[in-house]
Coordinates of C-alpha atoms in Angstrom, one line a residue:
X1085 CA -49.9 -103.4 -47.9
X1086 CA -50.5 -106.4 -50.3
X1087 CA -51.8 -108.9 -48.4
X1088 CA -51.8 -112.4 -50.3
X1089 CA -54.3 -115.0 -48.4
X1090 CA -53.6 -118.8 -49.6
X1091 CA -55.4 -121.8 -49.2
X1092 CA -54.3 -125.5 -50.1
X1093 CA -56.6 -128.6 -49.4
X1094 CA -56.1 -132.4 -48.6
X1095 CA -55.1 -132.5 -52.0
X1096 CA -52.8 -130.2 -52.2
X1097 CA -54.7 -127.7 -54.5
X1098 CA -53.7 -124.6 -53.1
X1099 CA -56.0 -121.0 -54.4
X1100 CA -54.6 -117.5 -53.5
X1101 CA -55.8 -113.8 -53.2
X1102 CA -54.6 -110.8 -52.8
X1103 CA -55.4 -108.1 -50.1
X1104 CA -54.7 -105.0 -50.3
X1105 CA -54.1 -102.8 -46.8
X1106 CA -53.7 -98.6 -46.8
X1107 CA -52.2 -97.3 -44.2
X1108 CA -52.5 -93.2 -44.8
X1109 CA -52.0 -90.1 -43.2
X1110 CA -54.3 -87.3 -45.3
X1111 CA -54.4 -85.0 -41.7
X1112 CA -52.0 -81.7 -42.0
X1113 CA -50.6 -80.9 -38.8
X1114 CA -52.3 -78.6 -36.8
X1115 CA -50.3 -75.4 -36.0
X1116 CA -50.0 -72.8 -33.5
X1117 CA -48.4 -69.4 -33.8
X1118 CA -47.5 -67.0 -31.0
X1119 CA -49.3 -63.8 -31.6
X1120 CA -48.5 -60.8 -33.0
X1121 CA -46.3 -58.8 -31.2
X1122 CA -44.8 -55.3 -31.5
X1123 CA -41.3 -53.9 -30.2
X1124 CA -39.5 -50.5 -29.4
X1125 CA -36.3 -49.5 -31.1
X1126 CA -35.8 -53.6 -31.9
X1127 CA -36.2 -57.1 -32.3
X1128 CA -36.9 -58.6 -28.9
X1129 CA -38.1 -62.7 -27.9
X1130 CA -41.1 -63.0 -30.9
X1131 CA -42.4 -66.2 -29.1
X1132 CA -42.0 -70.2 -30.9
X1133 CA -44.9 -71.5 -32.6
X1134 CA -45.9 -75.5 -31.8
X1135 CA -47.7 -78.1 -33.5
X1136 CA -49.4 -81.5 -33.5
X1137 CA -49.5 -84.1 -35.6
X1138 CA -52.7 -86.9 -35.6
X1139 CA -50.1 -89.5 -36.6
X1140 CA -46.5 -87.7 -35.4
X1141 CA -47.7 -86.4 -32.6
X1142 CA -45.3 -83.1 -31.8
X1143 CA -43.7 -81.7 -34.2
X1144 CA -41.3 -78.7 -34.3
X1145 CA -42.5 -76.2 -36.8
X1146 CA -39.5 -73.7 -38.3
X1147 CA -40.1 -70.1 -39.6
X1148 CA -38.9 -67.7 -42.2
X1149 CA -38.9 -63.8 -42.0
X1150 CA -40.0 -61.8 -44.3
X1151 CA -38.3 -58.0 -43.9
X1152 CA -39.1 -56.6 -47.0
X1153 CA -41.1 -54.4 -44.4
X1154 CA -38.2 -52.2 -42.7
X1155 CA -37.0 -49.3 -43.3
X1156 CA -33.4 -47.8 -43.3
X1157 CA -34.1 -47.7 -39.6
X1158 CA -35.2 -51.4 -39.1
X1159 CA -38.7 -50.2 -38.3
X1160 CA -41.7 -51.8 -40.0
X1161 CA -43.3 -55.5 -39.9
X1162 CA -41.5 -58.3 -40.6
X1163 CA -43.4 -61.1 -41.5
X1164 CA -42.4 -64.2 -39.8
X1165 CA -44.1 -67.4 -41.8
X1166 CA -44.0 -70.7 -39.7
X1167 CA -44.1 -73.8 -41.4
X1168 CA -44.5 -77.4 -40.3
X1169 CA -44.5 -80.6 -42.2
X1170 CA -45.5 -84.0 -40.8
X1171 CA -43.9 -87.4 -42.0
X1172 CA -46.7 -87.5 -44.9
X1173 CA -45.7 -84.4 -46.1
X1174 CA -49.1 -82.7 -45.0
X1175 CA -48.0 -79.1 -44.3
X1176 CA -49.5 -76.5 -42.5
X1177 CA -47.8 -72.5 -42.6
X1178 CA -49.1 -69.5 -41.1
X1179 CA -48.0 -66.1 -40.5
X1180 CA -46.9 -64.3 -37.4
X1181 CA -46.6 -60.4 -37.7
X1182 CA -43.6 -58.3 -36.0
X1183 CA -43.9 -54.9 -35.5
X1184 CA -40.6 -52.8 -34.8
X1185 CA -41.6 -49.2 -33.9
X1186 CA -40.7 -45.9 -32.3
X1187 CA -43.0 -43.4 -31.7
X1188 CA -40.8 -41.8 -29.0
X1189 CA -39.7 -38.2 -29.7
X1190 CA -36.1 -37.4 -29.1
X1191 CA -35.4 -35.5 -25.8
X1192 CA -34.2 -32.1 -26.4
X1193 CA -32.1 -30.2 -23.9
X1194 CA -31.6 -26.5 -24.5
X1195 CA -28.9 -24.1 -23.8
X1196 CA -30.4 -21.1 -21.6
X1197 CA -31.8 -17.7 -23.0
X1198 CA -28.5 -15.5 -23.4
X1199 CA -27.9 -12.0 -23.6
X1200 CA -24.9 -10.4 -25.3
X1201 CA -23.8 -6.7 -25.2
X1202 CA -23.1 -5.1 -28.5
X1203 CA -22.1 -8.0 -30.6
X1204 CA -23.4 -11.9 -30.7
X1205 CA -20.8 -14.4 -29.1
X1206 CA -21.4 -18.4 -27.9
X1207 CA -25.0 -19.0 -27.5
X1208 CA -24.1 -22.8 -26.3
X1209 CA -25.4 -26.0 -28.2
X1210 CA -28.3 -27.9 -27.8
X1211 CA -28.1 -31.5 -26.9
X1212 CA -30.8 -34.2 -28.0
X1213 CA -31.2 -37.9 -26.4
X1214 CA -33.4 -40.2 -28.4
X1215 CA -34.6 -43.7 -26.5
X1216 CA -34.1 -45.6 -29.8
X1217 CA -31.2 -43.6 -31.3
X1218 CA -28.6 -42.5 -28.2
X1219 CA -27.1 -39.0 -28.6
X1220 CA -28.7 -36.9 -31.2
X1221 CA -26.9 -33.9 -32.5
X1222 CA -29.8 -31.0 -32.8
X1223 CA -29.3 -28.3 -35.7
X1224 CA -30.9 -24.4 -35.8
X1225 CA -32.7 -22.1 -37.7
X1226 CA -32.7 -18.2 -36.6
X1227 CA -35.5 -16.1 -37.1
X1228 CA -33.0 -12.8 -38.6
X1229 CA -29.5 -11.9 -38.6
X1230 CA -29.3 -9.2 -36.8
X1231 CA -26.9 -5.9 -37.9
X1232 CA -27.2 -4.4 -34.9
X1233 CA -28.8 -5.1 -31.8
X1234 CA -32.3 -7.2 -30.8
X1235 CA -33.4 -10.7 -30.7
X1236 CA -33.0 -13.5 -32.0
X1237 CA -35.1 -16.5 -32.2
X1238 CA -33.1 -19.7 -32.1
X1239 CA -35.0 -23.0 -33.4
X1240 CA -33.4 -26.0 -32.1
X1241 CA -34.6 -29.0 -34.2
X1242 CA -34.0 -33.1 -33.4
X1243 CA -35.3 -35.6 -35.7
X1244 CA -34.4 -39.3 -34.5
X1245 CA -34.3 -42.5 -37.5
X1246 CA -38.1 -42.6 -37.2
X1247 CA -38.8 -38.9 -37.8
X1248 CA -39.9 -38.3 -34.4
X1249 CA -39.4 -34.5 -34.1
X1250 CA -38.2 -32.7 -31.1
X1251 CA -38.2 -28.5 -31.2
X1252 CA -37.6 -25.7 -29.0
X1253 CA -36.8 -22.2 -29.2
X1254 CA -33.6 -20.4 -27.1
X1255 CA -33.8 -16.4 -27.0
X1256 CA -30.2 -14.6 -27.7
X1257 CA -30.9 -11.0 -27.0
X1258 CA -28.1 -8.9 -28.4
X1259 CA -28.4 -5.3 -26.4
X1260 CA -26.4 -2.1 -25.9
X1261 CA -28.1 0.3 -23.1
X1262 CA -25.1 2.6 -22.8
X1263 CA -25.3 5.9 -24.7
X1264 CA -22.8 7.5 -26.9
X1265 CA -20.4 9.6 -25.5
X1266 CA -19.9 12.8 -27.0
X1267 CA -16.1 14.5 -26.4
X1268 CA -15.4 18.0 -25.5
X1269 CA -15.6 20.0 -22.9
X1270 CA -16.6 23.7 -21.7
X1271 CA -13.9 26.1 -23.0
X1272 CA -12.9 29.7 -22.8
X1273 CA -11.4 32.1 -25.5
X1274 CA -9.7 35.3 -25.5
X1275 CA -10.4 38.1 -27.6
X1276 CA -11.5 35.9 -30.5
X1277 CA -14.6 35.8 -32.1
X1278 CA -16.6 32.5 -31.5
X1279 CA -16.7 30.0 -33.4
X1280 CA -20.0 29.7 -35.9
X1281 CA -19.8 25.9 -35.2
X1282 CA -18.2 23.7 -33.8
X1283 CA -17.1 19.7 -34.6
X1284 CA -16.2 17.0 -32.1
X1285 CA -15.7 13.7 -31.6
X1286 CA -17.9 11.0 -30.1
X1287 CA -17.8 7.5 -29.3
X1288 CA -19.7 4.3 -28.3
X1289 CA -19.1 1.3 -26.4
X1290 CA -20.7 -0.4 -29.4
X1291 CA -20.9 1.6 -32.3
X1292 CA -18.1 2.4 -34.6
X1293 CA -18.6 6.5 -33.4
X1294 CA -17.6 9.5 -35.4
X1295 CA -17.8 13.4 -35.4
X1296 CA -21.1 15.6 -34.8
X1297 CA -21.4 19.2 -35.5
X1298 CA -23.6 21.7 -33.5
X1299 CA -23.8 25.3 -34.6
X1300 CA -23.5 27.9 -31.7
X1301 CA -26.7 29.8 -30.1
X1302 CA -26.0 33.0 -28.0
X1303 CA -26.6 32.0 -24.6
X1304 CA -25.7 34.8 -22.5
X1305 CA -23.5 37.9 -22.4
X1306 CA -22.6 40.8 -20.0
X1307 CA -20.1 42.9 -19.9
X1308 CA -16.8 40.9 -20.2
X1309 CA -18.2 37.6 -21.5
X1310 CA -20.4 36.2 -24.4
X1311 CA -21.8 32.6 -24.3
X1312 CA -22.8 30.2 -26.7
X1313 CA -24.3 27.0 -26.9
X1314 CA -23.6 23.8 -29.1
X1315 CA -26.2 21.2 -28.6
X1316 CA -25.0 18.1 -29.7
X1317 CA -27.2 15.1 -30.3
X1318 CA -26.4 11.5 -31.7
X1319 CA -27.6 7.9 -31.8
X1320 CA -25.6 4.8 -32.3
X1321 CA -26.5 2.1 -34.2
X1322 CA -28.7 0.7 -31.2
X1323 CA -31.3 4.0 -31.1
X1324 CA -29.3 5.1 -27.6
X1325 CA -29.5 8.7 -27.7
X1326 CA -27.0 11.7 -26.3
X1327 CA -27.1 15.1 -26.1
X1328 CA -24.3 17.0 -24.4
X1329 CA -24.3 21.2 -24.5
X1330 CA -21.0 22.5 -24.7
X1331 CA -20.4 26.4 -23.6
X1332 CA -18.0 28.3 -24.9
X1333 CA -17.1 31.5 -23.4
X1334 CA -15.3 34.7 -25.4
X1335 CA -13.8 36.6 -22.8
X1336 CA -12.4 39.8 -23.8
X1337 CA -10.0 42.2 -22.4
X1338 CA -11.1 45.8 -21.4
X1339 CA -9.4 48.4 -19.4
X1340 CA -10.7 51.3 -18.2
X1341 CA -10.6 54.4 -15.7
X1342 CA -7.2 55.2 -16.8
X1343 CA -5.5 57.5 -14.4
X1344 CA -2.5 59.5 -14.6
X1345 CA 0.5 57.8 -12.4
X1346 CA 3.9 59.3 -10.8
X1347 CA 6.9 57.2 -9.0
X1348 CA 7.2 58.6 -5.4
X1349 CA 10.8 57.6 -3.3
X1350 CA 9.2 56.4 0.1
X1351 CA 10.5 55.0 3.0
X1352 CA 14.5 56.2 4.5
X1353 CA 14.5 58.0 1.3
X1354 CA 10.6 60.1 1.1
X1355 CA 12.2 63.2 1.8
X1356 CA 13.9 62.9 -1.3
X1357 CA 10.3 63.0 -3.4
X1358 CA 9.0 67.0 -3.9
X1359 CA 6.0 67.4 -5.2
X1360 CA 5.5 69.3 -8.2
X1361 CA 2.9 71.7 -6.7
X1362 CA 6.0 72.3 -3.8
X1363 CA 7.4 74.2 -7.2
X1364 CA 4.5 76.0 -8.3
X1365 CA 3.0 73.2 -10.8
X1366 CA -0.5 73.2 -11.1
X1367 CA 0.0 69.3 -12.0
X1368 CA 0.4 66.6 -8.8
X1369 CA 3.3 64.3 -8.7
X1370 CA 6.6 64.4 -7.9
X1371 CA 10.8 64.5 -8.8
X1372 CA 12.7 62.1 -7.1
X1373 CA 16.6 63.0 -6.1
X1374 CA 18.5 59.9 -5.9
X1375 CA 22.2 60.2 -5.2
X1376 CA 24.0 56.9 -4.3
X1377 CA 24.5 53.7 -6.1
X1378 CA 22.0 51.0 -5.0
X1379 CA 18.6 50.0 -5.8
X1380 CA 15.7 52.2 -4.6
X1381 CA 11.6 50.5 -5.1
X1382 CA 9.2 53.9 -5.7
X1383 CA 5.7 53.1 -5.4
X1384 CA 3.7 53.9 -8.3
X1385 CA 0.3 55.9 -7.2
X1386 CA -2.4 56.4 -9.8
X1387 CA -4.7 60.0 -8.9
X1388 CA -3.4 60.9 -5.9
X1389 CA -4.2 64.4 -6.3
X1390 CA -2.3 66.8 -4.8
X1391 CA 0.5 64.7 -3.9
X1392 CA -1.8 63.3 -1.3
X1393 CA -1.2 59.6 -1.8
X1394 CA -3.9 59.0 0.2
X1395 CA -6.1 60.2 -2.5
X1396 CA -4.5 57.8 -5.0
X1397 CA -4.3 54.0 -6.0
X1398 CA -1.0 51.9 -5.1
X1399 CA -1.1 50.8 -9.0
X1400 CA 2.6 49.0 -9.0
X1401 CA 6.4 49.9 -8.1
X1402 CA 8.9 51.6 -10.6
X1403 CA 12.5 50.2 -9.9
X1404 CA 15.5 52.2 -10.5
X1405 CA 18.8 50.3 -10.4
X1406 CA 22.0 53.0 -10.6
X1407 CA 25.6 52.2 -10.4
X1408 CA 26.8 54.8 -10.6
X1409 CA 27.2 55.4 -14.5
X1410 CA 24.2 53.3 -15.7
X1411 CA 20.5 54.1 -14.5
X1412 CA 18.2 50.9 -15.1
X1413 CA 14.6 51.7 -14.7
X1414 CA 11.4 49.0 -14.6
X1415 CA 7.8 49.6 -14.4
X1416 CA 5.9 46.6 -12.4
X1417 CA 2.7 47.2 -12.5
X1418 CA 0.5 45.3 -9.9
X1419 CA -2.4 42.7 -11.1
X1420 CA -5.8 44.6 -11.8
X1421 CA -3.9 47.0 -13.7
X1422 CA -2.0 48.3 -17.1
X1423 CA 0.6 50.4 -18.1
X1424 CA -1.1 52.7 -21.5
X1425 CA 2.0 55.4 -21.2
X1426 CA 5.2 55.8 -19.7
X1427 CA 7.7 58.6 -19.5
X1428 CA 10.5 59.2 -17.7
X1429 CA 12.7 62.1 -17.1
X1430 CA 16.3 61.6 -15.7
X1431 CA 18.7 64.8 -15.2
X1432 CA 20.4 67.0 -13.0
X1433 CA 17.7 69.7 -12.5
X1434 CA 14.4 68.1 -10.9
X1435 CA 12.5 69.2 -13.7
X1436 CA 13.3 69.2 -17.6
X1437 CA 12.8 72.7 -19.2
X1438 CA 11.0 74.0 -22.0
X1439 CA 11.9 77.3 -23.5
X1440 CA 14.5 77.7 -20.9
X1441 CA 11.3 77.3 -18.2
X1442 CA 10.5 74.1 -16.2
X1443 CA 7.8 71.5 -17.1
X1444 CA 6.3 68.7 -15.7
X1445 CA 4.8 68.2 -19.3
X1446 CA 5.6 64.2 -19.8
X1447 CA 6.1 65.1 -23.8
X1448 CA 9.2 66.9 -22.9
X1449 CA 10.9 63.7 -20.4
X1450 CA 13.8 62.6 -21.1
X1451 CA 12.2 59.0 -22.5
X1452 CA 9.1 58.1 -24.2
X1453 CA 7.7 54.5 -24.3
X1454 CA 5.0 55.7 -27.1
X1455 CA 1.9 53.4 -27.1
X1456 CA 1.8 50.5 -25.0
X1457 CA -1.3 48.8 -25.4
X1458 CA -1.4 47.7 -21.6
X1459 CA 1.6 46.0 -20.6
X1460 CA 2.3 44.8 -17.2
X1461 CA 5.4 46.4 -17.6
X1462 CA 8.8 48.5 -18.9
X1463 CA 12.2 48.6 -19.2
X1464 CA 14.6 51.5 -19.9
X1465 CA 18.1 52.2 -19.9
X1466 CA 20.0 55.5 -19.2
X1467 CA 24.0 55.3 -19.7
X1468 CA 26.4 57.5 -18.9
X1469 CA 24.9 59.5 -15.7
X1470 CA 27.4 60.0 -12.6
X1471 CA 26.9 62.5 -9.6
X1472 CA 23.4 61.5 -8.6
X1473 CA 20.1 62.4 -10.8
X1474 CA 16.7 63.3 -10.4
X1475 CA 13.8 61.0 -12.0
X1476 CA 10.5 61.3 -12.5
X1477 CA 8.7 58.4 -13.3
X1478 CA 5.2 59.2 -15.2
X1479 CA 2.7 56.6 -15.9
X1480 CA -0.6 56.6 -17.3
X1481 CA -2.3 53.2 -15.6
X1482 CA -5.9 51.6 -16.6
X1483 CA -7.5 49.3 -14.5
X1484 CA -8.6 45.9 -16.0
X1485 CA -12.2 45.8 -15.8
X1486 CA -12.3 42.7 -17.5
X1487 CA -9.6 39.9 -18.1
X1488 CA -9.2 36.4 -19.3
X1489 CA -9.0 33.6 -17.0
X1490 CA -6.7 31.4 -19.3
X1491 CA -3.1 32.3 -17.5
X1492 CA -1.0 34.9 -20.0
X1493 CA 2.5 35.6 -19.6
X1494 CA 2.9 39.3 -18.2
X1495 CA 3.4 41.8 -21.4
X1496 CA 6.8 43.6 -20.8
X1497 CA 7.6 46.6 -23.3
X1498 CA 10.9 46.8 -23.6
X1499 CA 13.9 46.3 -26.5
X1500 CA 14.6 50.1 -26.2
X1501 CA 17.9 51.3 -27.1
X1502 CA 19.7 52.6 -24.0
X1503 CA 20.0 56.5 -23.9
X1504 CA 23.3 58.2 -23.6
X1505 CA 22.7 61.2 -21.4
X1506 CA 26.4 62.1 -20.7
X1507 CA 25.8 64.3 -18.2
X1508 CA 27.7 64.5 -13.8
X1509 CA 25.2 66.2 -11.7
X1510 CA 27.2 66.5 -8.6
X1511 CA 24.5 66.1 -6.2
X1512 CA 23.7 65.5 -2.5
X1513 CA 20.7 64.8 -0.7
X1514 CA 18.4 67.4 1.8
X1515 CA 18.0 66.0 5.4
X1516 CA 14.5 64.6 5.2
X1517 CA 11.1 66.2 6.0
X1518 CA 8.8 64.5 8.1
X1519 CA 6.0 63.2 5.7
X1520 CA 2.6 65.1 5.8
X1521 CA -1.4 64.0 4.9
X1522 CA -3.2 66.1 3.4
X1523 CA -7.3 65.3 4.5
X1524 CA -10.2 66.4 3.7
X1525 CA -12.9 66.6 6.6
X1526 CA -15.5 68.7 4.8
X1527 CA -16.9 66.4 2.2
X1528 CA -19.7 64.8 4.1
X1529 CA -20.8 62.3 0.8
X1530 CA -19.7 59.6 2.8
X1531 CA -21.4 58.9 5.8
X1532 CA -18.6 56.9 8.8
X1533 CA -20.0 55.5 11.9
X1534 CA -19.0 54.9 14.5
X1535 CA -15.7 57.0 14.7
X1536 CA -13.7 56.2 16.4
X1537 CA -14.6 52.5 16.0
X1538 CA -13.9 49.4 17.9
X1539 CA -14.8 46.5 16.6
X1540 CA -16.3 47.5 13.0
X1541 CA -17.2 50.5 11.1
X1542 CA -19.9 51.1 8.3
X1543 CA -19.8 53.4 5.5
X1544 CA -23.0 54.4 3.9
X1545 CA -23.4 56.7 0.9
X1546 CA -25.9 56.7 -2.5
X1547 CA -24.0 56.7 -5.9
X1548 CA -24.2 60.0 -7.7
X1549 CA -23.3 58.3 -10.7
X1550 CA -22.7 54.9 -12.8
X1551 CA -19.5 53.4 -12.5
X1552 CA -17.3 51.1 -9.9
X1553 CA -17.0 52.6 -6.5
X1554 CA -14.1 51.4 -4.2
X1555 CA -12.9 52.4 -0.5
X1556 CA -9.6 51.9 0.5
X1557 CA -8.1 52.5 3.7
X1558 CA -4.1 53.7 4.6
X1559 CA -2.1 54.6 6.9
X1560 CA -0.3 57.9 7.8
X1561 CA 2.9 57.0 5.5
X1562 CA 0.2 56.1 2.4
X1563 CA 0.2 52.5 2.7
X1564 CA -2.8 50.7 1.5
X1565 CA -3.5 48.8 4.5
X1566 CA -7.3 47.9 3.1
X1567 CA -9.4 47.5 0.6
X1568 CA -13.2 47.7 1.8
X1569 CA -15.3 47.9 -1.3
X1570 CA -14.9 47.6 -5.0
X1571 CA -17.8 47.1 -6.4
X1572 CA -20.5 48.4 -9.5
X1573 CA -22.9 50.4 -8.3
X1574 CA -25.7 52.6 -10.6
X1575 CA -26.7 55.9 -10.0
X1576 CA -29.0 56.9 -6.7
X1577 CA -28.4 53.1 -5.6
X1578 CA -28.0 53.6 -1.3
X1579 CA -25.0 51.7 -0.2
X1580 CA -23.7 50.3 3.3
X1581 CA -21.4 48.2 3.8
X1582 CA -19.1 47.3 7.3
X1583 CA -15.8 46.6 7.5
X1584 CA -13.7 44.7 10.5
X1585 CA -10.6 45.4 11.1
X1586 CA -8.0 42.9 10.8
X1587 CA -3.9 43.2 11.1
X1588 CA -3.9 46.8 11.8
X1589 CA -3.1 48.4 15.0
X1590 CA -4.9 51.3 17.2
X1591 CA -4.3 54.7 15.4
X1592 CA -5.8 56.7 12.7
X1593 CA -6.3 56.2 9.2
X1594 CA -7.2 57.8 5.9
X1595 CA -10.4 56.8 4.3
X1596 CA -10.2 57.4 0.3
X1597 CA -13.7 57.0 -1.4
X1598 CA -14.0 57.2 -4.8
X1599 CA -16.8 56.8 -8.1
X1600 CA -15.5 57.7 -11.8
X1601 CA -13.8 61.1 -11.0
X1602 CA -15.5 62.2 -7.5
X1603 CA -12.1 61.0 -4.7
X1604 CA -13.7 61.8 -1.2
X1605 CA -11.2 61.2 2.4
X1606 CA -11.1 61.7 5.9
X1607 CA -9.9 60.6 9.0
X1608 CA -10.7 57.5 10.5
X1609 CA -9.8 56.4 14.0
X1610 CA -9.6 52.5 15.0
X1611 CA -9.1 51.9 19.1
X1612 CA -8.6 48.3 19.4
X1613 CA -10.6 46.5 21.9
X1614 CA -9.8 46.0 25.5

């Protein structure tokens, strides 16, 4: 401030001066900054800086930011510079620091250990929550990539903007625990030779599968049968193992103690049977007259030496069919048995004739069926036959000692060209004879107690020989009513066995025992119980 002082006296004289006033302000305003502060995630209320002035008293300072310090996230320091000026321009600035941060690792929720059988499916997705970020979306690393089956190792990773890292590890187990299974199954052959190996299938719930072969080990054998193994083993793709044994069986076919066999009429028409022995034939069997139209069943008997059918085997039936011009004739040959030969004489005289002289000789009958190779049974035809006819019907019957089990279709030999015999006999039939047994009560082999019997009977006797002994029981008329025993027995071997009646009635009976050739029978008497 100029200040100008003047003075003038009495006499007007006047001096002057100048004086010169400062008014100044060289005091900055004093400033004061809220601290230094730090936030989560972001920018929250930082706080407002003040200041006073000696001269202006209050002033309101303003601020700049700095945020060259952030990242792409917006975390860092930001540097917030206040400034305040007062009226005479004295200026005072200072520097508050913001911190934005996260140091908060995202939150990391996993799916749960999973298991899957033979092939990986969904193993779920992880989910990831970050306090800074929201919803995350995790990613994965697996430890292997499995061909098979095992484990895998799942890494679930979450990173959120600040590179806070969240892991954690899910377990997918990928599993088979079912075995292979291997195809085929126990089988039987018949009269072929087994195979050296043999090839199947197999298959897994998991694994593709495929064929295994097992070459065959004798595993047992007897008289009818031979066994082999094949042992097959595989593993699928997982390391289950299976093993499965597979038997086959070769059954074969064998027939044995083979007997000779004659047709015998029975029943209304047995009196119409003689045996050849009747005629002065060393041989046992007999001619059969049959002299009206109709259809006549003659049991077949295998051994039944002289004529005693007792002595023999009911082997099957021989049906002759006549009408009077036409004679039909058909073996049937009862299970457990085979036809080997058949021959069959049909003519006016009971027996045919060699040299002018009667035979029983089967070469010289009428019809020969050659070899059969054990057939169940036979057909032949005989044309041109009127006035009645004798027949005799000769077999030669083997028993089947051993047989397949597969079912086979009976063998029947026939596709013979019917024979024109051309001849009228002109015969009747003889009142019938009442039938006879012929017994033998001497043999005492065979030991038969009690007799007579009530409620059972035993049989004891040791086998003179190897071989297949049997006891069979009939009637008076030569009906098997029985059998009590067929079984193998070996020479010197002491056997008993007891048999119990059941479905015959109180009278007596014919016992036949027999072992390879030796045919043993006597009289047995059953009284039923009162």
């Amino acid at each position: 401030i100029l200040r100008t002082w003047t003075v003038t006296d009495c006499a007007g004289n006047t001096s002057s001066d100048v004086q010169t006033i400062t008014i100044y302000d060289d005091t900055a305003p004093v400033l004061s900054l809220p601290a230094d502060i730090r936030f989560e995630c972001e920018m929250g209320d930082a706080g407002m800086a003040t200041a006073e002035d000696n001269c202006d008293g209050m002033l309101e300072p303003s601020y700049s930011d700095d945020l060259s310090g952030l990242d792409n996230c917006g975390f860092g320091d930001i540097l917030r510079t206040w400034t305040v000026t007062d009226c005479a321009g004295n200026t005072s600035s200072d520097v508050q620091t913001i911190t934005i941060y996260d140091d908060t690792a995202p939150v990391l929720t996993l799916p749960a250990d999973i298991r899957f059988e033979c092939e990986m499916g969904d193993a779920g997705m992880a989910t990831a929550m970050d306090n800074c970020d929201g919803e995350l979306v995790p990613t994965y690393s697996d430890d292997v990539v499995l061909e098979h089956c095992g484990v895998i190792t799942r890494t679930w990773t979450v990173s959120d903007c600040a590179g806070n890292t969240t892991t954690g590890v899910q377990l997918i187990t990928v599993y088979d625990e079912t075995p292979p299974t291997i195809m085929g199954e126990d089988y039987a052959i018949c009269n072929e030779e087994l195979p050296p190996s043999l090839t199947v299938e197999w298959t897994d719930n998991c694994s593709e599968g495929g064929t295994v072969t097992a070459a065959g080990v004798p595993y047992s054998s007897d008289e009818c049968t031979t066994v082999y193994a094949y042992t097959f083993q595989v593993v699928d793709d997982c390391g289950n193992p299976a093993e499965k044994i597979i038997y086959v069986t070769k059954e074969t076919t064998k027939y044995g103690y083979c007997e000779t066999a004659i047709a015998k009429l029975d029943g209304d028409y047995e009196s119409d049977a003689r045996c050849f022995r009747e005629d002065g034939f060393s041989r046992w069997g007999w001619t059969n007259l049959i002299t009206e139209e109709g259809q006549y069943t003659l049991p077949l008997y295998a051994g039944a030496a002289q004529c005693i059918v007792a002595k023999g085997t009911l082997v099957g039936q021989v049906v002759v069919d006549y009408d009077g011009s036409t004679v039909n004739v058909e073996y049937q040959i009862d299970e457990g048995y085979a036809l080997s030969e058949a021959h069959i004489y049909v003519g006016c005289e009971p027996y045919p004739t060699k040299n002018g002289k009667p035979t029983v000789a089967p070469g010289q009958f009428t019809f020969n069926g050659g070899s059969l190779e054990h057939v169940n049974g036979l057909t032949a035809e005989f044309d041109n036959v009127h006035g009645g006819f004798y027949i005799i019907a000769h077999a030669v019957t083997c028993e089947v000692i051993c047989s397949c089990t597969q079912s086979l279709d009976p063998v029947i030999a026939d596709g013979y060209e019917p024979m024109d015999l051309g001849i009228d006999c002109q015969l009747s039939a003889d009142e019938p004879d009442e039938p006879t047994i012929q017994i033998d009560q001497k043999d005492e082999s065979v030991v038969v107690k009690p007799n007579p019997f009530h409620e059972y009977v035993d049989f004891v006797f040791t086998a003179e020989k190897d071989g297949v002994a049997k006891i069979e029981l009939f009637n008076l008329t030569g009906q098997k009513v029985a059998t009590i025993m067929k079984q193998k027995v070996v020479k010197g071997q002491a056997v008993q066995v007891q048999y119990v009646p059941h479905g015959i009635v109180t009278g007596t009976y014919v016992y036949r025992y027999m072992l390879g050739g030796t045919v043993i029978t006597g009289q047995l008497i059953y009284q039923e119980s009162k």
